[in-house]
């Protein structure tokens, strides 16, 4: 807050206490009036009513008659139970003179690091309004923290592996003509629109037959295994998505200190869970590996599925370990939807082990 404003508030409180004959009023009691025409600050006299055994409007009227104008205060008036103060124009001008690049900055976050993870758009899928909202919220949180003196680390965790990729790649194999067209195109938007079309086709076909479902699951396993049969198409289409997302981030004026990917967390995540099995932190259930959250008042969640692949939960554990190892922040903030609350409670509890 402006030094001038602080001094003005101190002056006003001193005048109120002098008129009362004792130190009762505090700077924190001063508020902005609901109607700016009433003044620059107002003091609600409800605070004094019980102690002075008078109605607050009576107290406001009596104080307004006692308090005189000065170099700081231009006028004092009572409006019902509120005691209003107008500052001198010269004093208000000094407030404007106080405004510079450091105006409103704080230092209580000095020497502390906070990591903010946001955006989290997936490759091979459309960028939608939810991602935009997440970026706006995440970047706003970063700027508020920076203004408070914290060293902020901006990171983005992007899903570049998983069933949504497999569905997209399966869809691509069913659209050979369109694939040939985009391969000959330099328009990144056209390529991403094609990926979205392929994903919709794959996603819509997944539950239509066991044969298609099996084919998509097989593609998913090949992606995890870096199978040569699918690796080239996977990396090429992944590159298209990342180029498109980078274009969006630049347009929004957002930069990240680190881009994390699920493709770099699934192996270490699986290793962490498998080590946890040996220590009885995780247990095998129906060919999958689960964390028994019900022991902790949470719900049970799968960390390695029946296909032997790490789930989001296991990847999240590896991500946390990676983030702590690389940046060692004092705090990590995940900008996510409220519906992910229970998910993060389970992952956090699993990380305690």
Short mmCIF file of N, CA and C in Angstrom, two decimals, residues 112-247:
data_model
loop_
_atom_site.label_atom_id
_atom_site.label_comp_id
_atom_site.label_asym_id
_atom_site.label_seq_id
_atom_site.Cartn_x
_atom_site.Cartn_y
_atom_site.Cartn_z
N UNK A 112 11.56 -17.77 -1.05
CA UNK A 112 10.70 -18.96 -1.10
C UNK A 112 10.32 -19.25 -2.55
N UNK A 113 10.31 -20.53 -2.89
CA UNK A 113 9.98 -20.95 -4.26
C UNK A 113 8.65 -21.69 -4.28
N UNK A 114 7.80 -21.29 -5.22
CA UNK A 114 6.54 -21.98 -5.40
C UNK A 114 6.42 -22.42 -6.86
N UNK A 115 6.12 -23.68 -7.06
CA UNK A 115 5.89 -24.19 -8.41
C UNK A 115 4.39 -24.18 -8.68
N UNK A 116 4.02 -23.65 -9.83
CA UNK A 116 2.61 -23.63 -10.24
C UNK A 116 2.49 -24.44 -11.53
N UNK A 117 1.73 -25.52 -11.44
CA UNK A 117 1.52 -26.39 -12.61
C UNK A 117 0.14 -26.08 -13.20
N UNK A 118 0.13 -25.66 -14.45
CA UNK A 118 -1.15 -25.33 -15.08
C UNK A 118 -1.09 -25.55 -16.58
N UNK A 119 -2.21 -25.32 -17.24
CA UNK A 119 -2.43 -25.52 -18.69
C UNK A 119 -2.82 -26.96 -18.96
N UNK A 120 -1.83 -27.91 -18.87
CA UNK A 120 -2.08 -29.35 -18.89
C UNK A 120 -2.91 -29.83 -20.09
N UNK A 121 -2.67 -29.23 -21.24
CA UNK A 121 -3.37 -29.68 -22.46
C UNK A 121 -2.75 -30.98 -22.95
N UNK A 122 -3.56 -31.87 -23.49
CA UNK A 122 -3.06 -33.13 -24.02
C UNK A 122 -2.74 -33.01 -25.50
N UNK A 123 -1.77 -33.77 -25.94
CA UNK A 123 -1.49 -33.83 -27.37
C UNK A 123 -2.57 -34.68 -28.04
N UNK A 124 -2.69 -34.56 -29.34
CA UNK A 124 -3.62 -35.36 -30.15
C UNK A 124 -5.09 -35.07 -29.85
N UNK A 125 -5.37 -34.00 -29.08
CA UNK A 125 -6.76 -33.63 -28.78
C UNK A 125 -6.92 -32.12 -28.94
N UNK A 126 -8.15 -31.69 -29.02
CA UNK A 126 -8.44 -30.27 -29.23
C UNK A 126 -8.15 -29.46 -27.97
N UNK A 127 -7.67 -28.26 -28.19
CA UNK A 127 -7.51 -27.28 -27.10
C UNK A 127 -8.89 -26.64 -26.92
N UNK A 128 -9.43 -26.66 -25.70
CA UNK A 128 -10.79 -26.17 -25.50
C UNK A 128 -10.86 -25.07 -24.45
N UNK A 129 -12.06 -24.59 -24.19
CA UNK A 129 -12.28 -23.46 -23.29
C UNK A 129 -11.81 -23.77 -21.87
N UNK A 130 -11.88 -25.05 -21.48
CA UNK A 130 -11.40 -25.44 -20.15
C UNK A 130 -9.90 -25.21 -20.01
N UNK A 131 -9.15 -25.50 -21.06
CA UNK A 131 -7.71 -25.25 -21.04
C UNK A 131 -7.42 -23.74 -20.95
N UNK A 132 -8.20 -22.97 -21.69
CA UNK A 132 -8.02 -21.51 -21.68
C UNK A 132 -8.27 -20.96 -20.28
N UNK A 133 -9.34 -21.42 -19.65
CA UNK A 133 -9.66 -20.98 -18.29
C UNK A 133 -8.53 -21.36 -17.34
N UNK A 134 -8.02 -22.58 -17.48
CA UNK A 134 -6.95 -23.05 -16.61
C UNK A 134 -5.70 -22.20 -16.75
N UNK A 135 -5.37 -21.82 -17.99
CA UNK A 135 -4.19 -20.98 -18.23
C UNK A 135 -4.39 -19.60 -17.62
N UNK A 136 -5.57 -19.03 -17.78
CA UNK A 136 -5.84 -17.70 -17.23
C UNK A 136 -5.71 -17.73 -15.70
N UNK A 137 -6.31 -18.75 -15.08
CA UNK A 137 -6.23 -18.87 -13.62
C UNK A 137 -4.78 -19.11 -13.18
N UNK A 138 -4.11 -20.03 -13.86
CA UNK A 138 -2.73 -20.36 -13.49
C UNK A 138 -1.78 -19.20 -13.62
N UNK A 139 -1.86 -18.48 -14.73
CA UNK A 139 -0.97 -17.33 -14.92
C UNK A 139 -1.30 -16.22 -13.93
N UNK A 140 -2.58 -16.06 -13.60
CA UNK A 140 -2.97 -15.05 -12.60
C UNK A 140 -2.39 -15.39 -11.24
N UNK A 141 -2.45 -16.66 -10.86
CA UNK A 141 -1.87 -17.11 -9.59
C UNK A 141 -0.37 -16.84 -9.57
N UNK A 142 0.29 -17.12 -10.68
CA UNK A 142 1.74 -16.88 -10.78
C UNK A 142 2.09 -15.41 -10.57
N UNK A 143 1.34 -14.55 -11.21
CA UNK A 143 1.64 -13.11 -11.11
C UNK A 143 1.35 -12.56 -9.72
N UNK A 144 0.31 -13.08 -9.09
CA UNK A 144 0.00 -12.65 -7.71
C UNK A 144 1.13 -13.08 -6.78
N UNK A 145 1.60 -14.32 -6.94
CA UNK A 145 2.68 -14.82 -6.09
C UNK A 145 3.98 -14.05 -6.34
N UNK A 146 4.27 -13.76 -7.60
CA UNK A 146 5.46 -12.98 -7.92
C UNK A 146 5.39 -11.59 -7.30
N UNK A 147 4.21 -11.02 -7.30
CA UNK A 147 4.02 -9.69 -6.70
C UNK A 147 4.25 -9.73 -5.19
N UNK A 148 4.05 -10.92 -4.62
CA UNK A 148 4.26 -11.08 -3.18
C UNK A 148 5.70 -11.44 -2.85
N UNK A 149 6.55 -11.51 -3.87
CA UNK A 149 7.97 -11.74 -3.64
C UNK A 149 8.45 -13.16 -3.82
N UNK A 150 7.53 -14.08 -4.15
CA UNK A 150 7.94 -15.48 -4.33
C UNK A 150 8.67 -15.67 -5.66
N UNK A 151 9.61 -16.60 -5.67
CA UNK A 151 10.21 -17.05 -6.93
C UNK A 151 9.26 -18.11 -7.48
N UNK A 152 8.69 -17.85 -8.64
CA UNK A 152 7.66 -18.73 -9.19
C UNK A 152 8.21 -19.56 -10.34
N UNK A 153 7.95 -20.85 -10.29
CA UNK A 153 8.36 -21.78 -11.34
C UNK A 153 7.10 -22.22 -12.07
N UNK A 154 6.98 -21.84 -13.34
CA UNK A 154 5.81 -22.21 -14.14
C UNK A 154 6.09 -23.53 -14.85
N UNK A 155 5.24 -24.52 -14.62
CA UNK A 155 5.41 -25.80 -15.31
C UNK A 155 4.08 -26.26 -15.91
N UNK A 156 4.20 -27.11 -16.91
CA UNK A 156 3.04 -27.60 -17.65
C UNK A 156 3.19 -29.10 -17.83
N UNK A 157 2.23 -29.87 -17.36
CA UNK A 157 2.27 -31.33 -17.46
C UNK A 157 1.29 -31.77 -18.54
N UNK A 158 1.84 -32.25 -19.65
CA UNK A 158 1.01 -32.55 -20.81
C UNK A 158 0.91 -34.05 -21.08
N UNK A 159 -0.32 -34.48 -21.35
CA UNK A 159 -0.58 -35.89 -21.61
C UNK A 159 -0.24 -36.27 -23.04
N UNK A 160 0.91 -36.91 -23.22
CA UNK A 160 1.33 -37.29 -24.58
C UNK A 160 1.41 -38.81 -24.73
N UNK A 161 0.76 -39.52 -23.80
CA UNK A 161 0.72 -40.98 -23.86
C UNK A 161 -0.55 -41.44 -23.17
N UNK A 162 -1.12 -42.53 -23.62
CA UNK A 162 -2.36 -43.00 -23.00
C UNK A 162 -3.40 -43.37 -24.04
N UNK A 163 -4.58 -43.78 -23.57
CA UNK A 163 -5.62 -44.28 -24.46
C UNK A 163 -6.10 -43.23 -25.47
N UNK A 164 -6.08 -41.96 -25.09
CA UNK A 164 -6.55 -40.94 -26.04
C UNK A 164 -5.63 -40.86 -27.26
N UNK A 165 -4.34 -41.13 -27.06
CA UNK A 165 -3.39 -41.16 -28.18
C UNK A 165 -3.68 -42.37 -29.07
N UNK A 166 -3.89 -43.50 -28.42
CA UNK A 166 -4.17 -44.74 -29.16
C UNK A 166 -5.43 -44.60 -30.01
N UNK A 167 -6.44 -43.98 -29.45
CA UNK A 167 -7.70 -43.78 -30.19
C UNK A 167 -7.47 -42.89 -31.40
N UNK A 168 -6.65 -41.85 -31.22
CA UNK A 168 -6.35 -40.94 -32.32
C UNK A 168 -5.56 -41.66 -33.42
N UNK A 169 -4.54 -42.40 -33.04
CA UNK A 169 -3.71 -43.09 -34.03
C UNK A 169 -4.51 -44.17 -34.76
N UNK A 170 -5.40 -44.84 -34.05
CA UNK A 170 -6.28 -45.82 -34.71
C UNK A 170 -7.15 -45.11 -35.73
N UNK A 171 -7.69 -43.94 -35.33
CA UNK A 171 -8.53 -43.16 -36.24
C UNK A 171 -7.78 -42.73 -37.49
N UNK A 172 -6.49 -42.39 -37.30
CA UNK A 172 -5.66 -41.97 -38.44
C UNK A 172 -5.53 -43.10 -39.46
N UNK A 173 -5.37 -44.33 -38.95
CA UNK A 173 -5.23 -45.47 -39.88
C UNK A 173 -6.48 -45.69 -40.71
N UNK A 174 -7.62 -45.15 -40.27
CA UNK A 174 -8.87 -45.29 -41.00
C UNK A 174 -9.15 -44.10 -41.91
N UNK A 175 -8.22 -43.13 -41.90
CA UNK A 175 -8.39 -41.92 -42.72
C UNK A 175 -7.15 -41.70 -43.59
N UNK A 176 -6.79 -42.63 -44.44
CA UNK A 176 -5.54 -42.53 -45.22
C UNK A 176 -5.50 -41.36 -46.20
N UNK A 177 -6.64 -41.05 -46.82
CA UNK A 177 -6.69 -39.94 -47.79
C UNK A 177 -6.42 -38.61 -47.10
N UNK A 178 -7.11 -38.39 -45.97
CA UNK A 178 -6.92 -37.14 -45.22
C UNK A 178 -5.51 -37.04 -44.66
N UNK A 179 -4.94 -38.19 -44.26
CA UNK A 179 -3.57 -38.20 -43.74
C UNK A 179 -2.58 -37.74 -44.82
N UNK A 180 -2.76 -38.24 -46.03
CA UNK A 180 -1.87 -37.86 -47.13
C UNK A 180 -1.96 -36.36 -47.41
N UNK A 181 -3.17 -35.81 -47.28
CA UNK A 181 -3.37 -34.38 -47.53
C UNK A 181 -2.63 -33.53 -46.49
N UNK A 182 -2.76 -33.88 -45.23
CA UNK A 182 -2.12 -33.06 -44.19
C UNK A 182 -0.61 -33.25 -44.19
N UNK A 183 -0.14 -34.42 -44.61
CA UNK A 183 1.31 -34.63 -44.69
C UNK A 183 1.95 -33.70 -45.71
N UNK A 184 1.18 -33.32 -46.72
CA UNK A 184 1.66 -32.41 -47.77
C UNK A 184 1.35 -30.95 -47.46
N UNK A 185 0.74 -30.71 -46.30
CA UNK A 185 0.36 -29.35 -45.92
C UNK A 185 1.33 -28.77 -44.91
N UNK A 186 1.52 -27.46 -44.97
CA UNK A 186 2.36 -26.75 -44.00
C UNK A 186 1.51 -26.04 -42.94
N UNK A 187 0.20 -26.17 -43.07
CA UNK A 187 -0.75 -25.51 -42.17
C UNK A 187 -0.91 -26.34 -40.89
N UNK A 188 -0.35 -25.85 -39.79
CA UNK A 188 -0.41 -26.59 -38.54
C UNK A 188 -1.84 -26.72 -38.03
N UNK A 189 -2.67 -25.71 -38.32
CA UNK A 189 -4.07 -25.77 -37.90
C UNK A 189 -4.80 -26.92 -38.59
N UNK A 190 -4.51 -27.10 -39.87
CA UNK A 190 -5.14 -28.19 -40.63
C UNK A 190 -4.72 -29.54 -40.06
N UNK A 191 -3.47 -29.66 -39.66
CA UNK A 191 -2.97 -30.91 -39.10
C UNK A 191 -3.63 -31.23 -37.77
N UNK A 192 -3.81 -30.21 -36.94
CA UNK A 192 -4.43 -30.41 -35.63
C UNK A 192 -5.92 -30.72 -35.79
N UNK A 193 -6.57 -30.07 -36.74
CA UNK A 193 -7.98 -30.38 -37.02
C UNK A 193 -8.13 -31.83 -37.46
N UNK A 194 -7.17 -32.31 -38.24
CA UNK A 194 -7.19 -33.71 -38.68
C UNK A 194 -7.02 -34.64 -37.47
N UNK A 195 -6.13 -34.30 -36.55
CA UNK A 195 -5.94 -35.12 -35.34
C UNK A 195 -7.21 -35.18 -34.52
N UNK A 196 -7.90 -34.05 -34.43
CA UNK A 196 -9.15 -34.00 -33.68
C UNK A 196 -10.20 -34.90 -34.34
N UNK A 197 -10.23 -34.86 -35.67
CA UNK A 197 -11.17 -35.70 -36.44
C UNK A 197 -10.86 -37.18 -36.21
N UNK A 198 -9.57 -37.51 -36.23
CA UNK A 198 -9.15 -38.90 -36.03
C UNK A 198 -9.47 -39.37 -34.62
N UNK A 199 -9.28 -38.47 -33.64
CA UNK A 199 -9.58 -38.83 -32.25
C UNK A 199 -11.07 -39.11 -32.07
N UNK A 200 -11.89 -38.25 -32.64
CA UNK A 200 -13.34 -38.44 -32.55
C UNK A 200 -13.74 -39.78 -33.16
N UNK A 201 -13.12 -40.11 -34.27
CA UNK A 201 -13.43 -41.39 -34.93
C UNK A 201 -13.02 -42.56 -34.04
N UNK A 202 -11.81 -42.49 -33.48
CA UNK A 202 -11.33 -43.56 -32.62
C UNK A 202 -12.12 -43.68 -31.33
N UNK A 203 -12.41 -42.55 -30.73
CA UNK A 203 -13.15 -42.53 -29.47
C UNK A 203 -14.57 -43.05 -29.67
N UNK A 204 -15.18 -42.64 -30.78
CA UNK A 204 -16.55 -43.06 -31.07
C UNK A 204 -16.67 -44.53 -31.42
N UNK A 205 -15.58 -45.11 -31.92
CA UNK A 205 -15.60 -46.51 -32.35
C UNK A 205 -15.17 -47.47 -31.25
N UNK A 206 -14.56 -46.94 -30.19
CA UNK A 206 -13.95 -47.77 -29.15
C UNK A 206 -14.93 -48.76 -28.52
N UNK A 207 -16.14 -48.31 -28.24
CA UNK A 207 -17.11 -49.17 -27.57
C UNK A 207 -18.04 -49.88 -28.54
N UNK A 208 -17.83 -49.68 -29.83
CA UNK A 208 -18.76 -50.27 -30.80
C UNK A 208 -18.55 -51.77 -31.03
N UNK A 209 -17.32 -52.21 -30.86
CA UNK A 209 -17.06 -53.65 -31.03
C UNK A 209 -15.82 -54.04 -30.24
N UNK A 210 -15.79 -55.29 -29.81
CA UNK A 210 -14.64 -55.79 -29.07
C UNK A 210 -13.39 -55.83 -29.94
N UNK A 211 -13.59 -56.04 -31.25
CA UNK A 211 -12.47 -56.10 -32.19
C UNK A 211 -11.74 -54.76 -32.24
N UNK A 212 -12.53 -53.67 -32.40
CA UNK A 212 -11.94 -52.33 -32.46
C UNK A 212 -11.30 -51.98 -31.12
N UNK A 213 -11.97 -52.30 -30.06
CA UNK A 213 -11.45 -52.03 -28.73
C UNK A 213 -10.10 -52.71 -28.53
N UNK A 214 -10.01 -53.97 -28.97
CA UNK A 214 -8.77 -54.73 -28.85
C UNK A 214 -7.66 -54.10 -29.69
N UNK A 215 -8.01 -53.61 -30.88
CA UNK A 215 -7.02 -52.98 -31.77
C UNK A 215 -6.45 -51.71 -31.14
N UNK A 216 -7.33 -50.92 -30.54
CA UNK A 216 -6.89 -49.67 -29.92
C UNK A 216 -6.02 -49.94 -28.69
N UNK A 217 -6.41 -50.92 -27.90
CA UNK A 217 -5.62 -51.28 -26.72
C UNK A 217 -4.23 -51.77 -27.15
N UNK A 218 -4.19 -52.50 -28.26
CA UNK A 218 -2.91 -53.00 -28.78
C UNK A 218 -2.02 -51.83 -29.22
N UNK A 219 -2.63 -50.82 -29.87
CA UNK A 219 -1.86 -49.62 -30.25
C UNK A 219 -1.33 -48.92 -29.01
N UNK A 220 -2.16 -48.85 -27.97
CA UNK A 220 -1.75 -48.21 -26.73
C UNK A 220 -0.54 -48.92 -26.12
N UNK A 221 -0.57 -50.23 -26.12
CA UNK A 221 0.56 -51.00 -25.60
C UNK A 221 1.82 -50.79 -26.43
N UNK A 222 1.65 -50.65 -27.75
CA UNK A 222 2.79 -50.42 -28.63
C UNK A 222 3.41 -49.05 -28.38
N UNK A 223 2.57 -48.07 -28.07
CA UNK A 223 3.08 -46.72 -27.76
C UNK A 223 3.93 -46.79 -26.50
N UNK A 224 3.43 -47.46 -25.46
CA UNK A 224 4.17 -47.59 -24.21
C UNK A 224 5.49 -48.33 -24.42
N UNK A 225 5.47 -49.30 -25.37
CA UNK A 225 6.66 -50.11 -25.62
C UNK A 225 7.59 -49.49 -26.65
N UNK A 226 7.24 -48.31 -27.17
CA UNK A 226 8.02 -47.64 -28.24
C UNK A 226 8.24 -48.57 -29.42
N UNK A 227 7.17 -49.27 -29.78
CA UNK A 227 7.21 -50.23 -30.89
C UNK A 227 7.45 -49.49 -32.21
N UNK A 228 8.40 -50.00 -33.01
CA UNK A 228 8.74 -49.37 -34.29
C UNK A 228 7.55 -49.29 -35.24
N UNK A 229 6.59 -50.18 -35.07
CA UNK A 229 5.44 -50.21 -35.96
C UNK A 229 4.57 -48.96 -35.84
N UNK A 230 4.64 -48.30 -34.67
CA UNK A 230 3.77 -47.14 -34.43
C UNK A 230 4.57 -45.90 -34.05
N UNK A 231 5.85 -46.08 -33.72
CA UNK A 231 6.67 -45.01 -33.14
C UNK A 231 6.79 -43.78 -34.04
N UNK A 232 6.99 -43.99 -35.33
CA UNK A 232 7.18 -42.88 -36.26
C UNK A 232 5.93 -42.02 -36.36
N UNK A 233 4.77 -42.65 -36.50
CA UNK A 233 3.50 -41.91 -36.60
C UNK A 233 3.21 -41.19 -35.28
N UNK A 234 3.50 -41.86 -34.18
CA UNK A 234 3.27 -41.26 -32.87
C UNK A 234 4.08 -39.97 -32.69
N UNK A 235 5.37 -40.02 -32.97
CA UNK A 235 6.24 -38.86 -32.76
C UNK A 235 5.92 -37.73 -33.74
N UNK A 236 5.56 -38.10 -34.97
CA UNK A 236 5.23 -37.07 -35.95
C UNK A 236 3.98 -36.30 -35.54
N UNK A 237 2.94 -37.02 -35.15
CA UNK A 237 1.68 -36.37 -34.76
C UNK A 237 1.82 -35.65 -33.42
N UNK A 238 2.65 -36.18 -32.54
CA UNK A 238 2.93 -35.50 -31.26
C UNK A 238 3.58 -34.15 -31.53
N UNK A 239 4.49 -34.12 -32.48
CA UNK A 239 5.17 -32.88 -32.85
C UNK A 239 4.18 -31.85 -33.36
N UNK A 240 3.21 -32.28 -34.16
CA UNK A 240 2.19 -31.35 -34.66
C UNK A 240 1.43 -30.71 -33.49
N UNK A 241 1.02 -31.54 -32.55
CA UNK A 241 0.26 -31.05 -31.40
C UNK A 241 1.06 -30.04 -30.59
N UNK A 242 2.33 -30.35 -30.34
CA UNK A 242 3.16 -29.47 -29.52
C UNK A 242 3.44 -28.14 -30.21
N UNK A 243 3.59 -28.18 -31.53
CA UNK A 243 3.77 -26.94 -32.29
C UNK A 243 2.53 -26.07 -32.18
N UNK A 244 1.38 -26.70 -32.26
CA UNK A 244 0.11 -25.98 -32.16
C UNK A 244 -0.08 -25.38 -30.76
N UNK A 245 0.22 -26.18 -29.74
CA UNK A 245 0.07 -25.70 -28.37
C UNK A 245 1.04 -24.57 -28.07
N UNK A 246 2.25 -24.68 -28.58
CA UNK A 246 3.25 -23.62 -28.39
C UNK A 246 2.77 -22.31 -29.01
N UNK A 247 2.10 -22.42 -30.14
CA UNK A 247 1.53 -21.26 -30.82
C UNK A 247 0.47 -20.58 -29.94
#
